[in-house]
Amino acid sequence: MPRAETLLVVAQRLGVTKEYLLTGQSGVQDPATSASTEELSLEDLIRAIAAKGFEVSIRPKSPS
């Protein structure tokens, strides 16, 4: 069994809960990842995606 401190550090780095690492069942780490997409604003969705290591950019549609 891993030490509690090690488990917590690994979970934080992966963006999951330590319970998820132990059980494989989804746990809640922060409100942005626990809310459904209907409840999140566009800004919150962008922040959540960026927090997972992705680059997010939005630009207007080019005129047809």
PDB file of C-alpha atoms in Angstrom:
ATOM      1  CA  MET A   1       0.000   0.000   0.000  1.00  0.00           C
ATOM      2  CA  PRO A   2       1.492   3.394  -0.970  1.00  0.00           C
ATOM      3  CA  ARG A   3       2.043   6.017   1.699  1.00  0.00           C
ATOM      4  CA  ALA A   4      -0.808   8.513   2.047  1.00  0.00           C
ATOM      5  CA  GLU A   5       1.447  11.470   1.177  1.00  0.00           C
ATOM      6  CA  THR A   6       2.727   9.793  -1.988  1.00  0.00           C
ATOM      7  CA  LEU A   7      -0.780   8.814  -3.025  1.00  0.00           C
ATOM      8  CA  LEU A   8      -2.003  12.388  -2.565  1.00  0.00           C
ATOM      9  CA  VAL A   9       0.868  13.871  -4.608  1.00  0.00           C
ATOM     10  CA  VAL A  10       0.336  11.418  -7.470  1.00  0.00           C
ATOM     11  CA  ALA A  11      -3.425  12.046  -7.444  1.00  0.00           C
ATOM     12  CA  GLN A  12      -2.893  15.817  -7.573  1.00  0.00           C
ATOM     13  CA  ARG A  13      -0.464  15.489 -10.491  1.00  0.00           C
ATOM     14  CA  LEU A  14      -2.942  13.349 -12.418  1.00  0.00           C
ATOM     15  CA  GLY A  15      -5.904  15.550 -11.528  1.00  0.00           C
ATOM     16  CA  VAL A  16      -7.848  12.794  -9.785  1.00  0.00           C
ATOM     17  CA  THR A  17      -8.681  11.928  -6.196  1.00  0.00           C
ATOM     18  CA  LYS A  18      -6.685   9.471  -4.158  1.00  0.00           C
ATOM     19  CA  GLU A  19      -9.866   7.395  -3.895  1.00  0.00           C
ATOM     20  CA  TYR A  20      -9.836   7.095  -7.695  1.00  0.00           C
ATOM     21  CA  LEU A  21      -6.279   5.768  -7.588  1.00  0.00           C
ATOM     22  CA  LEU A  22      -7.276   3.205  -4.971  1.00  0.00           C
ATOM     23  CA  THR A  23     -10.639   2.104  -6.357  1.00  0.00           C
ATOM     24  CA  GLY A  24     -10.734   3.147 -10.007  1.00  0.00           C
ATOM     25  CA  GLN A  25     -14.083   4.802  -9.400  1.00  0.00           C
ATOM     26  CA  SER A  26     -14.506   8.439 -10.325  1.00  0.00           C
ATOM     27  CA  GLY A  27     -13.987  10.857  -7.489  1.00  0.00           C
ATOM     28  CA  VAL A  28     -14.459  14.596  -7.325  1.00  0.00           C
ATOM     29  CA  GLN A  29     -11.344  16.777  -7.096  1.00  0.00           C
ATOM     30  CA  ASP A  30     -12.697  20.260  -7.789  1.00  0.00           C
ATOM     31  CA  PRO A  31     -16.046  21.823  -8.679  1.00  0.00           C
ATOM     32  CA  ALA A  32     -15.057  22.528 -12.282  1.00  0.00           C
ATOM     33  CA  THR A  33     -14.506  18.854 -13.021  1.00  0.00           C
ATOM     34  CA  SER A  34     -17.522  17.630 -11.061  1.00  0.00           C
ATOM     35  CA  ALA A  35     -20.186  19.838 -12.625  1.00  0.00           C
ATOM     36  CA  SER A  36     -21.962  18.692 -15.738  1.00  0.00           C
ATOM     37  CA  THR A  37     -21.210  20.558 -18.942  1.00  0.00           C
ATOM     38  CA  GLU A  38     -24.672  22.137 -18.894  1.00  0.00           C
ATOM     39  CA  GLU A  39     -23.805  23.833 -15.597  1.00  0.00           C
ATOM     40  CA  LEU A  40     -20.421  25.228 -16.664  1.00  0.00           C
ATOM     41  CA  SER A  41     -19.857  28.532 -18.378  1.00  0.00           C
ATOM     42  CA  LEU A  42     -17.695  28.650 -21.482  1.00  0.00           C
ATOM     43  CA  GLU A  43     -14.913  30.232 -19.432  1.00  0.00           C
ATOM     44  CA  ASP A  44     -15.080  27.417 -16.854  1.00  0.00           C
ATOM     45  CA  LEU A  45     -14.939  24.786 -19.595  1.00  0.00           C
ATOM     46  CA  ILE A  46     -11.901  26.480 -21.154  1.00  0.00           C
ATOM     47  CA  ARG A  47     -10.154  26.640 -17.777  1.00  0.00           C
ATOM     48  CA  ALA A  48     -10.910  22.972 -17.063  1.00  0.00           C
ATOM     49  CA  ILE A  49      -9.548  21.904 -20.467  1.00  0.00           C
ATOM     50  CA  ALA A  50      -6.442  24.087 -20.069  1.00  0.00           C
ATOM     51  CA  ALA A  51      -5.880  22.674 -16.574  1.00  0.00           C
ATOM     52  CA  LYS A  52      -5.624  19.212 -18.134  1.00  0.00           C
ATOM     53  CA  GLY A  53      -2.667  20.404 -20.229  1.00  0.00           C
ATOM     54  CA  PHE A  54      -4.365  21.343 -23.472  1.00  0.00           C
ATOM     55  CA  GLU A  55      -3.956  24.624 -25.314  1.00  0.00           C
ATOM     56  CA  VAL A  56      -7.321  26.265 -25.904  1.00  0.00           C
ATOM     57  CA  SER A  57      -7.965  29.027 -28.424  1.00  0.00           C
ATOM     58  CA  ILE A  58     -11.170  30.489 -29.791  1.00  0.00           C
ATOM     59  CA  ARG A  59     -11.496  32.662 -32.856  1.00  0.00           C
ATOM     60  CA  PRO A  60     -14.457  34.054 -34.762  1.00  0.00           C
ATOM     61  CA  LYS A  61     -15.759  32.221 -37.802  1.00  0.00           C
ATOM     62  CA  SER A  62     -14.351  33.483 -41.044  1.00  0.00           C
ATOM     63  CA  PRO A  63     -17.013  35.061 -43.264  1.00  0.00           C
ATOM     64  CA  SER A  64     -18.352  32.807 -46.013  1.00  0.00           C
TER      65      SER A  64
END
